[in-house]
Tab-separated table of C-alpha atoms in Angstrom:
chain	number	residue	atom	x	y	z
A	802	MET	CA	0.000	0.000	0.000
A	803	GLU	CA	1.581	3.253	-1.115
A	804	ILE	CA	0.576	5.330	1.894
A	805	VAL	CA	2.467	2.917	4.153
A	806	GLU	CA	5.519	3.017	1.869
A	807	LEU	CA	5.500	6.817	1.829
A	808	ALA	CA	5.064	7.039	5.594
A	809	ARG	CA	7.964	4.626	6.095
A	810	THR	CA	10.117	6.800	3.820
A	811	VAL	CA	9.235	9.901	5.855
A	812	ARG	CA	10.135	8.143	9.112
A	813	GLU	CA	13.441	6.892	7.697
A	814	ARG	CA	14.613	10.109	6.024
A	815	ASP	CA	13.380	12.873	8.331
A	816	PRO	CA	15.764	13.527	11.274
A	817	ALA	CA	12.715	14.490	13.375
A	818	ARG	CA	11.690	10.803	13.362
A	819	PRO	CA	7.901	11.365	13.343
A	820	SER	CA	5.406	8.761	14.472
A	821	TRP	CA	3.316	6.899	11.917
A	822	ILE	CA	0.320	9.134	12.656
A	823	GLU	CA	2.431	12.289	12.239
A	824	ALA	CA	3.879	11.042	8.975
A	825	VAL	CA	0.437	10.436	7.485
A	826	THR	CA	-1.426	13.452	8.844
A	827	CYS	CA	1.209	16.197	9.171
A	828	TYR	CA	3.527	15.822	6.171
A	829	ALA	CA	2.398	17.837	3.157
A	830	GLY	CA	4.820	16.031	0.858
A	831	LEU	CA	3.187	12.669	1.515
A	832	GLN	CA	-0.283	14.109	1.023
A	833	ALA	CA	0.768	15.893	-2.171
A	834	VAL	CA	2.070	12.664	-3.723
A	835	LEU	CA	-1.132	10.789	-2.886
A	836	MET	CA	-3.329	13.527	-4.354
A	837	HIS	CA	-1.124	13.631	-7.432
A	838	ARG	CA	-1.724	9.915	-8.004
A	839	LEU	CA	-5.445	10.667	-8.342
A	840	ALA	CA	-4.856	13.701	-10.556
A	841	HIS	CA	-2.453	11.757	-12.790
A	842	ALA	CA	-4.898	8.852	-13.173
A	843	LEU	CA	-7.631	11.289	-14.275
A	844	TYR	CA	-5.187	13.026	-16.623
A	845	ARG	CA	-4.245	9.768	-18.332
A	846	ARG	CA	-7.950	9.008	-18.857
A	847	ARG	CA	-8.292	12.438	-20.541
A	848	PHE	CA	-10.374	13.979	-17.753
A	849	LYS	CA	-7.971	16.904	-17.901
A	850	ALA	CA	-10.211	19.579	-16.404
A	851	LEU	CA	-11.022	17.367	-13.427
A	852	ALA	CA	-7.355	16.419	-13.095
A	853	ARG	CA	-6.370	20.098	-12.975
A	854	ALA	CA	-9.065	20.718	-10.358
A	855	VAL	CA	-7.564	17.994	-8.156
A	856	SER	CA	-4.078	19.431	-8.752
A	857	HIS	CA	-5.292	22.917	-7.835
A	858	THR	CA	-6.854	21.568	-4.645
A	859	ASN	CA	-3.581	19.800	-3.899
A	860	ARG	CA	-1.708	23.111	-4.198
A	861	PHE	CA	-4.250	24.884	-1.990
A	862	ILE	CA	-3.946	22.269	0.765
A	863	THR	CA	-0.220	21.464	0.648
A	864	GLY	CA	1.492	24.444	-1.020
A	865	ILE	CA	2.981	22.000	-3.548
A	866	GLU	CA	2.098	22.381	-7.224
A	867	ILE	CA	2.411	19.235	-9.323
A	868	HIS	CA	0.992	19.227	-12.822
A	869	PRO	CA	-1.234	16.153	-13.264
A	870	GLY	CA	0.789	15.163	-16.317
A	871	ALA	CA	4.041	14.767	-14.348
A	872	LYS	CA	5.306	11.219	-13.818
A	873	ILE	CA	6.473	10.398	-10.288
A	874	GLY	CA	8.170	7.198	-9.151
A	875	ARG	CA	7.968	5.432	-5.821
A	876	ARG	CA	8.956	6.734	-2.380
A	877	LEU	CA	9.306	10.403	-3.353
A	878	PHE	CA	10.010	12.422	-0.186
A	879	ILE	CA	9.163	16.127	-0.451
A	880	ASP	CA	10.462	17.591	2.818
A	881	HIS	CA	8.634	20.729	4.043
A	882	GLY	CA	7.433	21.184	0.471
A	883	MET	CA	6.071	24.733	0.406
A	884	GLY	CA	6.680	26.336	-2.980
A	885	VAL	CA	7.668	23.173	-4.859
A	886	VAL	CA	6.610	23.324	-8.530
A	887	ILE	CA	6.776	20.298	-10.841
A	888	GLY	CA	5.960	20.800	-14.533
A	889	GLU	CA	3.799	18.809	-16.894
A	890	THR	CA	6.489	16.741	-18.650
A	891	ALA	CA	8.730	16.282	-15.615
A	892	GLU	CA	9.670	12.705	-14.732
A	893	ILE	CA	10.911	11.691	-11.288
A	894	GLY	CA	12.478	8.327	-10.481
A	895	ASP	CA	12.355	6.293	-7.288
A	896	ASP	CA	13.697	7.339	-3.860
A	897	VAL	CA	14.105	11.020	-4.766
A	898	LEU	CA	14.438	13.713	-2.074
A	899	ILE	CA	13.159	17.245	-2.798
A	900	TYR	CA	13.281	20.179	-0.374
A	901	HIS	CA	11.046	23.249	-0.317
A	902	GLY	CA	11.139	25.924	-3.014
A	903	VAL	CA	12.364	23.574	-5.756
A	904	THR	CA	11.210	24.092	-9.344
A	905	LEU	CA	11.318	21.422	-12.034
A	906	GLY	CA	10.446	23.772	-14.857
A	907	GLY	CA	10.905	24.678	-18.490
A	908	LEU	CA	13.097	27.213	-20.272
A	909	SER	CA	10.740	28.375	-23.024
A	910	LEU	CA	7.097	28.446	-24.009
A	911	ALA	CA	7.737	26.324	-27.096
A	912	ASN	CA	8.013	22.550	-27.053
A	913	ARG	CA	11.231	21.236	-28.591
A	914	ALA	CA	9.410	18.233	-29.992
A	915	GLY	CA	6.223	20.066	-30.961
A	916	PRO	CA	2.885	19.750	-29.134
A	917	GLY	CA	3.179	17.270	-26.317
A	918	GLY	CA	6.983	17.402	-26.456
A	919	LYS	CA	9.425	17.294	-23.559
A	920	ARG	CA	9.930	20.631	-21.759
A	921	HIS	CA	10.823	19.654	-18.207
A	922	PRO	CA	13.637	17.652	-16.561
A	923	THR	CA	13.952	13.946	-15.965
A	924	ILE	CA	15.208	13.121	-12.467
A	925	GLY	CA	16.944	9.788	-11.962
A	926	ASP	CA	16.645	7.413	-9.011
A	927	GLY	CA	18.058	8.464	-5.641
A	928	VAL	CA	18.581	12.125	-6.563
A	929	ALA	CA	18.587	14.793	-3.808
A	930	ILE	CA	17.613	18.388	-4.650
A	931	GLY	CA	18.341	21.133	-2.112
A	932	ALA	CA	16.015	23.944	-1.057
A	933	GLY	CA	15.357	26.621	-3.651
A	934	ALA	CA	17.091	24.804	-6.508
A	935	GLN	CA	15.838	25.389	-10.055
A	936	VAL	CA	16.169	22.498	-12.503
A	937	LEU	CA	15.130	23.763	-15.919
A	938	GLY	CA	14.594	22.356	-19.378
A	939	PRO	CA	14.387	18.872	-20.907
A	940	ILE	CA	17.598	17.696	-19.244
A	941	ARG	CA	18.457	14.538	-17.327
A	942	ILE	CA	19.787	14.425	-13.788
A	943	GLY	CA	21.616	11.123	-13.393
A	944	ASP	CA	20.952	8.555	-10.695
A	945	GLY	CA	22.314	9.475	-7.276
A	946	ALA	CA	23.167	13.068	-8.247
A	947	ARG	CA	22.974	15.875	-5.666
A	948	ILE	CA	21.905	19.421	-6.431
A	949	GLY	CA	22.830	22.093	-3.909
A	950	ALA	CA	20.496	24.626	-2.349
A	951	ASN	CA	19.593	27.561	-4.647
A	952	ALA	CA	21.495	26.053	-7.574
A	953	VAL	CA	20.281	26.749	-11.110
A	954	VAL	CA	20.685	23.689	-13.315
A	955	ALA	CA	20.105	23.982	-17.063
A	956	SER	CA	22.403	21.237	-18.366
A	957	GLU	CA	22.824	17.509	-17.852
A	958	VAL	CA	24.201	16.261	-14.531
A	959	PRO	CA	26.023	12.894	-14.628
A	960	ALA	CA	25.070	10.088	-12.272
A	961	GLY	CA	26.562	10.489	-8.798
A	962	GLU	CA	27.711	14.088	-9.442
A	963	THR	CA	27.228	16.976	-6.981
A	964	VAL	CA	26.583	20.451	-8.406
A	965	ILE	CA	26.196	23.812	-6.680
A	966	GLY	CA	25.863	27.484	-7.551
A	967	ILE	CA	24.631	29.574	-10.485
A	968	PRO	CA	25.110	28.160	-13.023
A	969	ALA	CA	25.392	24.806	-11.308
A	970	ARG	CA	28.866	23.252	-11.430
A	971	PRO	CA	30.811	20.696	-9.394
A	972	PRO	CA	32.339	22.243	-6.213
A	973	HIS	CA	35.942	22.054	-7.469
A	974	GLU	CA	35.062	24.211	-10.479
A	975	HIS	CA	33.623	26.877	-8.164
A	976	ARG	CA	36.856	26.827	-6.136
A	977	ILE	CA	38.843	27.624	-9.259
A	978	LEU	CA	36.440	30.333	-10.450
A	979	THR	CA	36.372	32.154	-7.079
A	980	GLY	CA	40.096	31.871	-6.337
A	981	GLN	CA	39.639	29.294	-3.587
A	982	SER	CA	42.376	27.125	-5.090
A	983	VAL	CA	44.853	28.977	-2.824
A	984	GLY	CA	43.556	26.782	-0.014
A	985	ARG	CA	42.274	29.525	2.285
A	986	ALA	CA	38.720	28.200	2.504
A	987	ALA	CA	36.639	25.116	1.818
A	988	PRO	CA	33.978	25.192	-0.901
A	989	PRO	CA	30.335	25.593	0.066
A	990	SER	CA	28.461	22.347	0.638
A	991	PRO	CA	25.348	21.333	-1.337
A	992	GLY	CA	23.182	22.254	1.660
A	993	TYR	CA	21.236	20.851	4.571
A	994	GLY	CA	20.283	17.219	4.236
A	995	LEU	CA	22.467	16.521	1.204
A	996	LEU	CA	25.651	15.471	3.020
A	997	ASP	CA	26.406	12.546	5.265
A	998	GLN	CA	28.351	14.762	7.666
A	999	PRO	CA	26.909	17.831	9.474
A	1000	CYS	CA	27.401	21.174	7.755
A	1001	ASP	CA	27.446	24.799	8.915
A	1002	PRO	CA	25.780	27.013	6.263
A	1003	VAL	CA	26.727	30.281	8.016
A	1004	GLY	CA	30.329	29.203	8.468
A	1005	GLU	CA	30.488	28.124	4.840
A	1006	GLU	CA	29.190	31.528	3.670
A	1007	ILE	CA	31.832	33.284	5.789
A	1008	ALA	CA	34.534	30.989	4.408
A	1009	THR	CA	33.419	31.759	0.852
A	1010	LEU	CA	33.465	35.515	1.519
A	1011	ARG	CA	36.957	35.249	3.031
A	1012	ALA	CA	38.186	33.405	-0.041
A	1013	GLU	CA	36.720	36.035	-2.342
A	1014	MET	CA	38.303	38.829	-0.248
A	1015	ALA	CA	41.682	37.095	-0.440
A	1016	ALA	CA	41.384	36.857	-4.227
A	1017	LEU	CA	40.407	40.539	-4.477
A	1018	ARG	CA	43.305	41.604	-2.233
A	1019	ALA	CA	45.764	39.642	-4.361
A	1020	GLU	CA	44.368	41.243	-7.519
A	1021	LEU	CA	44.545	44.723	-5.928
A	1022	ALA	CA	48.165	44.155	-4.889
A	1023	THR	CA	49.021	43.147	-8.457
A	1024	LEU	CA	47.362	46.272	-9.852
A	1025	LYS	CA	49.251	48.462	-7.353
A	1026	ARG	CA	52.584	46.915	-8.385
A	1027	GLN	CA	51.777	47.456	-12.043
A	1028	ALA	CA	50.819	51.094	-11.404
A	1029	ALA	CA	54.019	51.699	-9.397
A	1030	ASN	CA	56.175	50.134	-12.113
A	1031	GLN	CA	54.442	52.234	-14.787
A	1032	ALA	CA	54.933	55.425	-12.754
A	1033	THR	CA	58.637	54.767	-12.177
A	1034	SER	CA	59.242	53.880	-15.824
A	1035	GLN	CA	57.594	57.092	-16.949
A	1036	ALA	CA	59.832	59.014	-14.506
A	1037	GLY	CA	62.940	57.441	-16.082
A	1038	VAL	CA	63.741	55.262	-13.059
A	1039	PRO	CA	64.328	51.521	-13.669
A	1040	ALA	CA	61.227	49.535	-12.621
A	1041	ALA	CA	61.454	47.428	-9.494
A	1042	GLU	CA	61.545	43.720	-9.973
C-alpha cells in the first residue's frame, strides 16, 4: 500500500523521526504525492479539467504544485514542500528527495518536440535536490546526483555528481572560479540534508566571503605593483623587480 511506503520513507529520512500518525497526517509532501496519483490517473484518462481541479486543490492544501501530467516514481520524499513546482512533462524516479522551493520547470514556451513534447527535466533514481534549486529544461539528472540549495541547473548532470551554484557546477570548479584554489577556505556544501556529515551554512558563507576577499586583495596588490612600475618607468627610473 503506497501510503504505508511513503510514511515509512518519511520516518526513515526525516531527522525528526515522526510517528506513523504524524507522517500520514502532518507531512504535506506525503499528502501531495497521494493527491497527485489521483490527478495523474484522471489526466491519463483524458479527464484533464477534473485532473487540474484535483491538482489545484492539492496546491491549496499542501502548497505543492504538481501538474497532473508529471510522472512520479515510488517513495518520493518532499520535505517541508512549500513552494515546490513540478511541470507537466517532468519525470521523477524512485527514492528522490526534494526540499522546499524547488522548481522542475521549463526554459521556453515552445516545445522542442512540438505539441506534447518534452519541456521539463527527468530526475533519476536516488537524486537529492536542495532547497530553492531550479532544474530547468528537458535535461536529465543522473541517478544518485545531488543538487545544492539555490542552484540553477540547465544542463545535464552525470550520475553520482554533486553540483552547486549559479550556473550549477561541481564544487571544485567553483573553487577555481572564485580563487579558492589557494587553499584559504573550503567550498560551500550542497546544503542541509544533502551530506552525510553535518554542515554549517553560516560558516560556509563566511569561508566563501573570506576566499573572495583574499582573491580581491591579491588582484589589488598586483594592480598596485603594475601602477608603481608604470609610474617609475615614466619618470625614467628603472622599474622594481
